[in-house]
Amino acid sequence: MQRVRVRADMPPGHVRTPTYLRGKTGLTERVLGPFPNPEELAYRHKGAALPLHRVRFRMGDLWGDAAETPDDTLEAEIYAHWLELADAP
Amino acid sequence: MPHDHHDHLSPSGHPYRSDDDHPLTYWQTMEIAVRELLIEKGVTTASDIAKQIDAMDARNPAMGAQVVARYWTDPAFAAALLADGAQATREMGFDIGPMKLIALPNAPDLHNIVVCTLCSCYPRNLLGLPPDWYKSRAYRSRTVREPRKVLAEFGVTLADGTEVRVHDSTADMRYIVIPNRPAGTEGWDAEALAALVTRDSMIGTGIARTP
Amino acid sequence: MGGDAAGPVPTDQHDFALWEKRVDALMVLCSGKGLFTVDGLRRVLEDMGENSFETMTYYERWIASVNQNLIEAGAYTTAELAAKMSQIKARGDTYGEASDAAR
């Protein structure tokens, strides 16, 4: 599985990347799509086709010491333009 | 219309939210206006709207329960469902429209639970409309951070060593949890097994009933 | 919203009223006609702000968003909507009277 980091950008408007995942690092579990970019579809544009990654995060990496159970996991669908390759820890 | 939408009790026994004998609200007025304008402009028809409502009413968790029961009893189907959830579901005869579906099998040491923090994405074309709590601020806020506390509120306690995996339905995919098959159901057929599969067990806020 | 503190998950359940089912049906039918996408629906819901969760019900927010998307798509104009809403209000004081009068 590929290690990826979610971009920490905070643009206005419609995006499908939850705020709590921005800047967090996880592993791509599978790649889906391509699907049209929802950030463009939302404003009546056609939407460039983008790969959609299902990224698996450790709860400990999302919430730090406040994590309920650090080794529990969370998976979310993140569009490719929100992801950067991350180095191995 | 094929059936009366004005019954006092729904098939599930819950009261319909009454709407005919309360003062007309601004938003209800807007709904009537939008509907009538779309019909006048030829975008849709009263009959198409009624048909769409009936189609949505016909979708319910029993459809998902059949998918789960078949997963438990038919290994070839289970493999097909994991490979392409939507296609396998369609091949069972369910009209799920363009929905893309991922099946999430639980395991003795893994419990899946689904939430949509950004809106209220739900496999509505298979399970029907989502329950109110699924759309609530509390469920959407807390499930990604303290899923075990949320599970406890739903009465779900997990064996020690079980990993909880939360799925935030953020984009194009929809999810159905495949609960663990209850003990004591060896030799049961799919129809009998389907009766054990609850709506909540397919969202992950429950487990299948035990016989 | 994801990760925010919040109280217990509410367990109340209601079955959807006819007007709510109609909003749902209009969303599905208009998406199917290419008048808007679910992304456009969500964009307007988000632009309404978090406060709308406190002041409006689920399908109240939806009809507001469906309407805005339809006006943006040119399905009808604000003036047409305004006139139609006034006409509907004049039909009666309940949803039943206002909705069924034209049928």
Tab-separated table of C-alpha atoms in Angstrom:
chain	number	residue	atom	x	y	z
A	1	MET	CA	0.000	0.000	0.000
A	2	GLN	CA	1.156	3.515	-0.875
A	3	ARG	CA	1.777	6.088	1.882
A	4	VAL	CA	0.024	9.347	1.119
A	5	ARG	CA	-0.529	12.649	2.876
A	6	VAL	CA	-3.729	14.654	2.480
A	7	ARG	CA	-3.020	18.250	1.508
A	8	ALA	CA	-3.619	20.705	4.337
A	9	ASP	CA	-5.217	23.342	2.087
A	10	MET	CA	-8.278	25.192	3.369
A	11	PRO	CA	-10.015	26.616	0.283
A	12	PRO	CA	-13.553	27.990	0.403
A	13	GLY	CA	-16.362	26.317	-1.481
A	14	HIS	CA	-17.401	22.733	-2.123
A	15	VAL	CA	-14.729	20.077	-1.574
A	16	ARG	CA	-15.144	16.413	-0.632
A	17	THR	CA	-12.079	16.216	1.623
A	18	PRO	CA	-13.151	16.308	5.290
A	19	THR	CA	-11.357	18.977	7.318
A	20	TYR	CA	-10.332	16.498	10.026
A	21	LEU	CA	-8.266	14.513	7.475
A	22	ARG	CA	-6.308	17.434	6.047
A	23	GLY	CA	-2.567	17.189	6.673
A	24	LYS	CA	-2.938	13.555	7.857
A	25	THR	CA	-0.996	10.587	6.515
A	26	GLY	CA	-2.408	7.189	5.634
A	27	LEU	CA	-2.137	4.259	3.242
A	28	THR	CA	-3.982	3.952	-0.053
A	29	GLU	CA	-6.094	0.806	0.331
A	30	ARG	CA	-7.375	0.798	-3.274
A	31	VAL	CA	-7.711	3.206	-6.176
A	32	LEU	CA	-11.129	3.714	-7.761
A	33	GLY	CA	-12.462	5.781	-10.618
A	34	PRO	CA	-11.644	7.865	-12.494
A	35	PHE	CA	-14.555	10.056	-11.431
A	36	PRO	CA	-15.278	13.680	-12.397
A	37	ASN	CA	-13.951	16.251	-9.954
A	38	PRO	CA	-16.871	17.167	-7.636
A	39	GLU	CA	-15.323	20.578	-6.976
A	40	GLU	CA	-16.138	21.422	-10.610
A	41	LEU	CA	-19.415	19.481	-10.852
A	42	ALA	CA	-20.760	21.502	-7.933
A	43	TYR	CA	-20.497	24.693	-10.007
A	44	ARG	CA	-22.050	23.262	-13.171
A	45	HIS	CA	-18.740	22.481	-14.876
A	46	LYS	CA	-17.939	19.181	-16.532
A	47	GLY	CA	-15.277	18.043	-14.066
A	48	ALA	CA	-11.898	16.564	-14.966
A	49	ALA	CA	-11.688	12.787	-14.445
A	50	LEU	CA	-9.595	11.972	-11.370
A	51	PRO	CA	-8.530	8.774	-9.604
A	52	LEU	CA	-10.224	8.325	-6.243
A	53	HIS	CA	-8.136	6.777	-3.476
A	54	ARG	CA	-9.563	4.922	-0.503
A	55	VAL	CA	-7.102	5.906	2.175
A	56	ARG	CA	-6.783	4.065	5.485
A	57	PHE	CA	-5.747	6.105	8.526
A	58	ARG	CA	-4.841	5.032	12.063
A	59	MET	CA	-7.053	6.722	14.651
A	60	GLY	CA	-3.886	7.524	16.608
A	61	ASP	CA	-2.584	9.456	13.589
A	62	LEU	CA	-5.833	11.408	13.300
A	63	TRP	CA	-6.516	12.299	16.916
A	64	GLY	CA	-3.168	11.868	18.716
A	65	ASP	CA	-3.464	11.354	22.446
A	66	ALA	CA	-7.184	11.990	22.276
A	67	ALA	CA	-7.762	8.889	20.137
A	68	GLU	CA	-10.315	6.517	21.663
A	69	THR	CA	-8.349	3.417	20.545
A	70	PRO	CA	-5.199	4.408	18.576
A	71	ASP	CA	-4.997	1.185	16.550
A	72	ASP	CA	-8.573	1.438	15.272
A	73	THR	CA	-8.745	2.616	11.684
A	74	LEU	CA	-10.726	4.915	9.425
A	75	GLU	CA	-11.093	4.809	5.667
A	76	ALA	CA	-12.220	7.641	3.405
A	77	GLU	CA	-12.352	8.378	-0.310
A	78	ILE	CA	-9.933	11.157	-1.290
A	79	TYR	CA	-9.512	12.530	-4.817
A	80	ALA	CA	-5.998	12.272	-6.219
A	81	HIS	CA	-5.376	16.028	-6.399
A	82	TRP	CA	-5.701	16.216	-2.610
A	83	LEU	CA	-2.937	13.625	-2.052
A	84	GLU	CA	0.866	13.818	-1.986
A	85	LEU	CA	3.244	10.908	-1.728
A	86	ALA	CA	4.539	10.576	1.823
A	87	ASP	CA	7.895	9.101	2.847
A	88	ALA	CA	7.972	5.945	4.898
A	89	PRO	CA	7.942	6.785	8.615
B	1	MET	CA	-51.905	6.184	-7.015
B	2	PRO	CA	-51.195	2.562	-6.205
B	3	HIS	CA	-51.432	3.210	-2.501
B	4	ASP	CA	-52.559	5.898	-0.144
B	5	HIS	CA	-49.793	8.124	1.223
B	6	HIS	CA	-52.154	9.608	3.767
B	7	ASP	CA	-52.424	6.568	6.035
B	8	HIS	CA	-51.875	7.383	9.676
B	9	LEU	CA	-49.385	4.583	10.185
B	10	SER	CA	-46.694	3.482	7.797
B	11	PRO	CA	-45.975	-0.187	7.072
B	12	SER	CA	-43.218	0.008	9.709
B	13	GLY	CA	-45.736	1.171	12.306
B	14	HIS	CA	-44.253	4.647	12.738
B	15	PRO	CA	-46.612	7.580	12.433
B	16	TYR	CA	-46.227	9.674	9.306
B	17	ARG	CA	-45.274	13.231	10.097
B	18	SER	CA	-48.623	14.886	9.562
B	19	ASP	CA	-48.615	17.549	6.919
B	20	ASP	CA	-52.179	18.079	5.852
B	21	ASP	CA	-53.669	19.622	8.958
B	22	HIS	CA	-50.897	21.950	10.166
B	23	PRO	CA	-50.361	25.501	8.981
B	24	LEU	CA	-48.636	25.572	5.620
B	25	THR	CA	-44.931	26.395	6.022
B	26	TYR	CA	-42.736	28.535	3.804
B	27	TRP	CA	-40.694	25.512	2.701
B	28	GLN	CA	-43.760	23.400	1.951
B	29	THR	CA	-45.039	26.286	-0.151
B	30	MET	CA	-41.725	26.246	-2.004
B	31	GLU	CA	-41.981	22.485	-2.597
B	32	ILE	CA	-45.457	22.856	-4.119
B	33	ALA	CA	-44.272	25.781	-6.253
B	34	VAL	CA	-41.148	24.027	-7.527
B	35	ARG	CA	-43.132	20.882	-8.320
B	36	GLU	CA	-45.868	22.742	-10.171
B	37	LEU	CA	-43.385	24.880	-12.134
B	38	LEU	CA	-41.447	21.782	-13.229
B	39	ILE	CA	-44.664	20.106	-14.344
B	40	GLU	CA	-45.863	23.229	-16.198
B	41	LYS	CA	-42.488	23.520	-17.952
B	42	GLY	CA	-42.593	19.894	-19.032
B	43	VAL	CA	-39.497	18.892	-17.035
B	44	THR	CA	-41.423	16.167	-15.236
B	45	THR	CA	-44.990	15.000	-14.634
B	46	ALA	CA	-47.138	14.352	-11.582
B	47	SER	CA	-47.162	10.714	-12.586
B	48	ASP	CA	-43.343	10.511	-12.751
B	49	ILE	CA	-43.109	12.065	-9.290
B	50	ALA	CA	-45.612	9.578	-7.864
B	51	LYS	CA	-43.740	6.702	-9.518
B	52	GLN	CA	-40.425	7.907	-8.099
B	53	ILE	CA	-41.944	8.080	-4.597
B	54	ASP	CA	-43.314	4.545	-4.959
B	55	ALA	CA	-39.954	3.272	-6.206
B	56	MET	CA	-38.201	4.806	-3.190
B	57	ASP	CA	-40.832	3.443	-0.800
B	58	ALA	CA	-40.293	-0.029	-2.259
B	59	ARG	CA	-36.596	0.008	-1.347
B	60	ASN	CA	-35.978	-1.206	2.162
B	61	PRO	CA	-33.457	-3.011	4.329
B	62	ALA	CA	-34.931	-6.392	3.407
B	63	MET	CA	-33.227	-6.041	0.035
B	64	GLY	CA	-29.841	-5.590	1.686
B	65	ALA	CA	-30.602	-8.483	4.026
B	66	GLN	CA	-31.004	-10.765	1.008
B	67	VAL	CA	-27.602	-9.649	-0.279
B	68	VAL	CA	-25.991	-10.405	3.095
B	69	ALA	CA	-27.676	-13.807	3.404
B	70	ARG	CA	-26.523	-14.772	-0.062
B	71	TYR	CA	-22.992	-13.639	0.814
B	72	TRP	CA	-23.100	-16.023	3.778
B	73	THR	CA	-24.384	-18.997	1.771
B	74	ASP	CA	-22.881	-18.633	-1.722
B	75	PRO	CA	-19.063	-18.342	-1.881
B	76	ALA	CA	-19.039	-17.482	-5.590
B	77	PHE	CA	-21.486	-14.637	-4.931
B	78	ALA	CA	-19.411	-13.476	-1.964
B	79	ALA	CA	-16.341	-13.208	-4.199
B	80	ALA	CA	-18.337	-11.364	-6.863
B	81	LEU	CA	-19.783	-8.946	-4.295
B	82	LEU	CA	-16.323	-8.068	-2.999
B	83	ALA	CA	-15.008	-7.612	-6.530
B	84	ASP	CA	-17.871	-5.364	-7.716
B	85	GLY	CA	-20.628	-4.760	-5.196
B	86	ALA	CA	-22.940	-2.910	-7.572
B	87	GLN	CA	-22.714	-5.448	-10.383
B	88	ALA	CA	-23.254	-8.432	-8.082
B	89	THR	CA	-26.260	-6.725	-6.494
B	90	ARG	CA	-27.768	-5.954	-9.902
B	91	GLU	CA	-27.285	-9.565	-10.961
B	92	MET	CA	-29.417	-10.571	-7.967
B	93	GLY	CA	-32.202	-8.576	-9.631
B	94	PHE	CA	-32.111	-5.371	-7.585
B	95	ASP	CA	-32.544	-2.096	-9.461
B	96	ILE	CA	-29.960	0.075	-7.716
B	97	GLY	CA	-29.566	2.615	-10.517
B	98	PRO	CA	-26.094	4.085	-10.991
B	99	MET	CA	-25.049	3.450	-7.372
B	100	LYS	CA	-21.483	2.219	-6.799
B	101	LEU	CA	-21.325	-0.186	-3.874
B	102	ILE	CA	-18.528	-1.566	-1.723
B	103	ALA	CA	-19.251	-4.487	0.627
B	104	LEU	CA	-17.396	-4.390	3.940
B	105	PRO	CA	-17.272	-7.836	5.547
B	106	ASN	CA	-16.865	-7.930	9.294
B	107	ALA	CA	-14.595	-10.608	10.758
B	108	PRO	CA	-14.219	-12.041	14.249
B	109	ASP	CA	-11.550	-9.385	14.880
B	110	LEU	CA	-12.880	-6.552	12.682
B	111	HIS	CA	-16.033	-4.418	12.994
B	112	ASN	CA	-16.954	-1.961	10.236
B	113	ILE	CA	-19.190	1.083	10.717
B	114	VAL	CA	-20.295	3.601	8.080
B	115	VAL	CA	-20.878	7.342	8.417
B	116	CYS	CA	-21.013	10.305	6.047
B	117	THR	CA	-19.498	13.323	7.781
B	118	LEU	CA	-19.941	15.660	4.808
B	119	CYS	CA	-23.648	15.063	4.147
B	120	SER	CA	-25.766	11.931	4.448
B	121	CYS	CA	-24.529	9.527	1.734
B	122	TYR	CA	-26.247	6.183	2.200
B	123	PRO	CA	-26.898	3.149	-0.055
B	124	ARG	CA	-30.479	4.424	-0.468
B	125	ASN	CA	-30.982	2.592	-3.763
B	126	LEU	CA	-30.573	-0.688	-1.902
B	127	LEU	CA	-31.647	-0.016	1.710
B	128	GLY	CA	-34.151	2.831	1.225
B	129	LEU	CA	-33.889	6.230	2.882
B	130	PRO	CA	-31.520	6.536	5.845
B	131	PRO	CA	-32.772	6.603	9.439
B	132	ASP	CA	-32.970	10.039	11.040
B	133	TRP	CA	-30.054	9.395	13.390
B	134	TYR	CA	-27.747	8.667	10.437
B	135	LYS	CA	-28.312	12.259	9.283
B	136	SER	CA	-27.917	13.764	12.755
B	137	ARG	CA	-25.118	16.111	13.692
B	138	ALA	CA	-24.236	13.881	16.666
B	139	TYR	CA	-23.737	10.700	14.631
B	140	ARG	CA	-21.832	12.498	11.880
B	141	SER	CA	-19.577	14.357	14.305
B	142	ARG	CA	-18.763	11.632	16.791
B	143	THR	CA	-18.504	8.402	14.793
B	144	VAL	CA	-15.138	9.279	13.253
B	145	ARG	CA	-13.652	10.193	16.622
B	146	GLU	CA	-15.257	7.924	19.217
B	147	PRO	CA	-16.872	5.060	17.308
B	148	ARG	CA	-16.811	2.740	20.324
B	149	LYS	CA	-18.828	5.178	22.434
B	150	VAL	CA	-21.316	5.529	19.576
B	151	LEU	CA	-21.489	1.735	19.242
B	152	ALA	CA	-22.102	1.430	22.971
B	153	GLU	CA	-25.080	3.803	22.662
B	154	PHE	CA	-26.486	1.425	20.043
B	155	GLY	CA	-25.932	-1.473	22.441
B	156	VAL	CA	-23.022	-2.992	20.540
B	157	THR	CA	-20.154	-4.343	22.599
B	158	LEU	CA	-17.239	-5.960	20.810
B	159	ALA	CA	-14.991	-8.813	21.835
B	160	ASP	CA	-11.581	-7.806	23.166
B	161	GLY	CA	-9.060	-7.415	20.403
B	162	THR	CA	-11.632	-6.369	17.793
B	163	GLU	CA	-10.483	-3.555	15.514
B	164	VAL	CA	-13.098	-0.927	14.724
B	165	ARG	CA	-12.867	0.447	11.191
B	166	VAL	CA	-14.891	3.570	10.417
B	167	HIS	CA	-15.765	4.292	6.787
B	168	ASP	CA	-16.413	7.945	6.021
B	169	SER	CA	-18.530	7.903	2.880
B	170	THR	CA	-16.934	11.058	1.458
B	171	ALA	CA	-17.359	10.747	-2.287
B	172	ASP	CA	-18.705	8.394	-4.937
B	173	MET	CA	-18.930	5.007	-3.230
B	174	ARG	CA	-21.716	3.677	-1.028
B	175	TYR	CA	-21.182	0.980	1.589
B	176	ILE	CA	-22.930	-2.028	3.036
B	177	VAL	CA	-21.472	-3.794	6.046
B	178	ILE	CA	-21.636	-7.596	5.927
B	179	PRO	CA	-22.194	-8.558	9.564
B	180	ASN	CA	-20.744	-11.755	10.948
B	181	ARG	CA	-23.010	-14.761	10.479
B	182	PRO	CA	-24.549	-15.618	13.847
B	183	ALA	CA	-23.535	-18.839	15.554
B	184	GLY	CA	-26.138	-21.577	15.577
B	185	THR	CA	-27.285	-21.031	11.988
B	186	GLU	CA	-25.409	-23.905	10.358
B	187	GLY	CA	-27.450	-25.378	7.527
B	188	TRP	CA	-29.931	-22.471	7.398
B	189	ASP	CA	-31.048	-21.344	3.960
B	190	ALA	CA	-30.659	-17.787	2.713
B	191	GLU	CA	-34.283	-16.856	3.342
B	192	ALA	CA	-34.139	-17.839	7.004
B	193	LEU	CA	-30.784	-16.123	7.417
B	194	ALA	CA	-32.025	-12.872	5.833
B	195	ALA	CA	-34.558	-12.516	8.652
B	196	LEU	CA	-31.626	-12.137	11.075
B	197	VAL	CA	-30.057	-9.231	9.195
B	198	THR	CA	-31.122	-5.852	10.575
B	199	ARG	CA	-30.775	-2.463	8.925
B	200	ASP	CA	-28.372	-1.318	11.632
B	201	SER	CA	-26.185	-4.396	11.149
B	202	MET	CA	-25.641	-3.290	7.534
B	203	ILE	CA	-24.667	0.240	8.644
B	204	GLY	CA	-22.440	-1.150	11.372
B	205	THR	CA	-24.352	0.205	14.368
B	206	GLY	CA	-25.683	-3.269	15.053
B	207	ILE	CA	-24.916	-6.941	14.607
B	208	ALA	CA	-27.065	-9.668	13.129
B	209	ARG	CA	-29.715	-11.194	15.394
B	210	THR	CA	-28.966	-14.523	16.974
B	211	PRO	CA	-31.531	-17.289	16.524
C	1	MET	CA	-18.493	18.431	11.458
C	2	GLY	CA	-16.455	15.196	11.546
C	3	GLY	CA	-14.707	14.987	14.901
C	4	ASP	CA	-16.668	17.772	16.616
C	5	ALA	CA	-17.961	17.179	20.108
C	6	ALA	CA	-21.694	16.469	20.248
C	7	GLY	CA	-24.306	14.921	22.517
C	8	PRO	CA	-25.863	11.451	22.310
C	9	VAL	CA	-27.053	10.202	18.947
C	10	PRO	CA	-30.814	10.884	18.807
C	11	THR	CA	-32.982	7.805	18.406
C	12	ASP	CA	-36.290	9.430	17.421
C	13	GLN	CA	-37.502	8.165	14.081
C	14	HIS	CA	-40.245	9.532	11.885
C	15	ASP	CA	-41.544	8.313	8.583
C	16	PHE	CA	-41.293	10.842	5.855
C	17	ALA	CA	-44.243	13.084	5.128
C	18	LEU	CA	-45.613	13.283	1.620
C	19	TRP	CA	-44.076	16.716	1.013
C	20	GLU	CA	-40.667	15.379	2.115
C	21	LYS	CA	-40.954	12.400	-0.226
C	22	ARG	CA	-41.841	14.797	-3.013
C	23	VAL	CA	-38.712	16.858	-2.358
C	24	ASP	CA	-36.672	13.660	-2.519
C	25	ALA	CA	-38.365	12.622	-5.761
C	26	LEU	CA	-37.809	16.053	-7.352
C	27	MET	CA	-34.106	15.836	-6.491
C	28	VAL	CA	-33.764	12.408	-8.107
C	29	LEU	CA	-35.815	13.315	-11.196
C	30	CYS	CA	-34.053	16.652	-11.796
C	31	SER	CA	-30.619	15.046	-11.368
C	32	GLY	CA	-31.671	12.468	-13.929
C	33	LYS	CA	-32.591	15.271	-16.347
C	34	GLY	CA	-29.144	16.841	-15.945
C	35	LEU	CA	-30.522	19.978	-14.269
C	36	PHE	CA	-28.065	19.648	-11.424
C	37	THR	CA	-25.706	17.203	-9.787
C	38	VAL	CA	-25.660	15.898	-6.247
C	39	ASP	CA	-22.483	17.982	-5.916
C	40	GLY	CA	-24.468	21.129	-6.699
C	41	LEU	CA	-27.073	20.088	-4.143
C	42	ARG	CA	-24.386	19.659	-1.496
C	43	ARG	CA	-22.621	22.905	-2.418
C	44	VAL	CA	-25.747	24.954	-1.689
C	45	LEU	CA	-26.456	22.994	1.514
C	46	GLU	CA	-22.945	23.829	2.732
C	47	ASP	CA	-23.235	27.476	1.690
C	48	MET	CA	-26.342	27.728	3.888
C	49	GLY	CA	-24.005	27.369	6.868
C	50	GLU	CA	-23.968	25.257	10.000
C	51	ASN	CA	-26.692	27.376	11.566
C	52	SER	CA	-29.231	25.997	9.117
C	53	PHE	CA	-28.963	22.656	10.943
C	54	GLU	CA	-30.474	24.347	13.986
C	55	THR	CA	-33.206	26.252	12.213
C	56	MET	CA	-34.333	23.978	9.381
C	57	THR	CA	-35.268	20.326	8.997
C	58	TYR	CA	-33.468	18.004	6.595
C	59	TYR	CA	-35.923	18.326	3.722
C	60	GLU	CA	-36.397	22.047	4.320
C	61	ARG	CA	-32.688	22.416	3.589
C	62	TRP	CA	-33.058	20.132	0.582
C	63	ILE	CA	-35.900	22.060	-1.043
C	64	ALA	CA	-33.982	25.307	-0.533
C	65	SER	CA	-30.986	23.755	-2.309
C	66	VAL	CA	-33.029	22.074	-5.048
C	67	ASN	CA	-34.706	25.406	-5.770
C	68	GLN	CA	-31.457	27.346	-5.949
C	69	ASN	CA	-29.880	24.761	-8.255
C	70	LEU	CA	-32.934	24.832	-10.540
C	71	ILE	CA	-32.874	28.626	-10.768
C	72	GLU	CA	-29.140	28.494	-11.548
C	73	ALA	CA	-29.874	25.915	-14.248
C	74	GLY	CA	-32.538	28.160	-15.777
C	75	ALA	CA	-35.412	25.742	-15.175
C	76	TYR	CA	-37.540	28.734	-14.114
C	77	THR	CA	-36.939	32.259	-12.887
C	78	THR	CA	-37.113	33.797	-9.430
C	79	ALA	CA	-40.059	35.889	-10.611
C	80	GLU	CA	-41.953	32.764	-11.673
C	81	LEU	CA	-41.249	31.147	-8.310
C	82	ALA	CA	-42.348	34.254	-6.423
C	83	ALA	CA	-45.651	34.477	-8.285
C	84	LYS	CA	-46.307	30.755	-7.882
C	85	MET	CA	-45.610	30.799	-4.131
C	86	SER	CA	-48.020	33.716	-3.623
C	87	GLN	CA	-50.665	31.918	-5.649
C	88	ILE	CA	-50.222	28.749	-3.552
C	89	LYS	CA	-50.466	30.603	-0.244
C	90	ALA	CA	-53.780	32.051	-1.353
C	91	ARG	CA	-55.251	28.577	-1.866
C	92	GLY	CA	-55.516	27.657	1.790
C	93	ASP	CA	-53.862	27.488	5.174
C	94	THR	CA	-52.762	23.842	5.223
C	95	TYR	CA	-50.491	21.768	3.007
C	96	GLY	CA	-53.430	19.665	1.914
C	97	GLU	CA	-55.503	22.628	0.797
C	98	ALA	CA	-52.607	24.412	-0.887
C	99	SER	CA	-51.250	21.323	-2.596
C	100	ASP	CA	-54.413	19.628	-3.722
C	101	ALA	CA	-56.285	22.699	-4.916
C	102	ALA	CA	-54.656	22.508	-8.324
C	103	ARG	CA	-55.145	18.777	-8.769
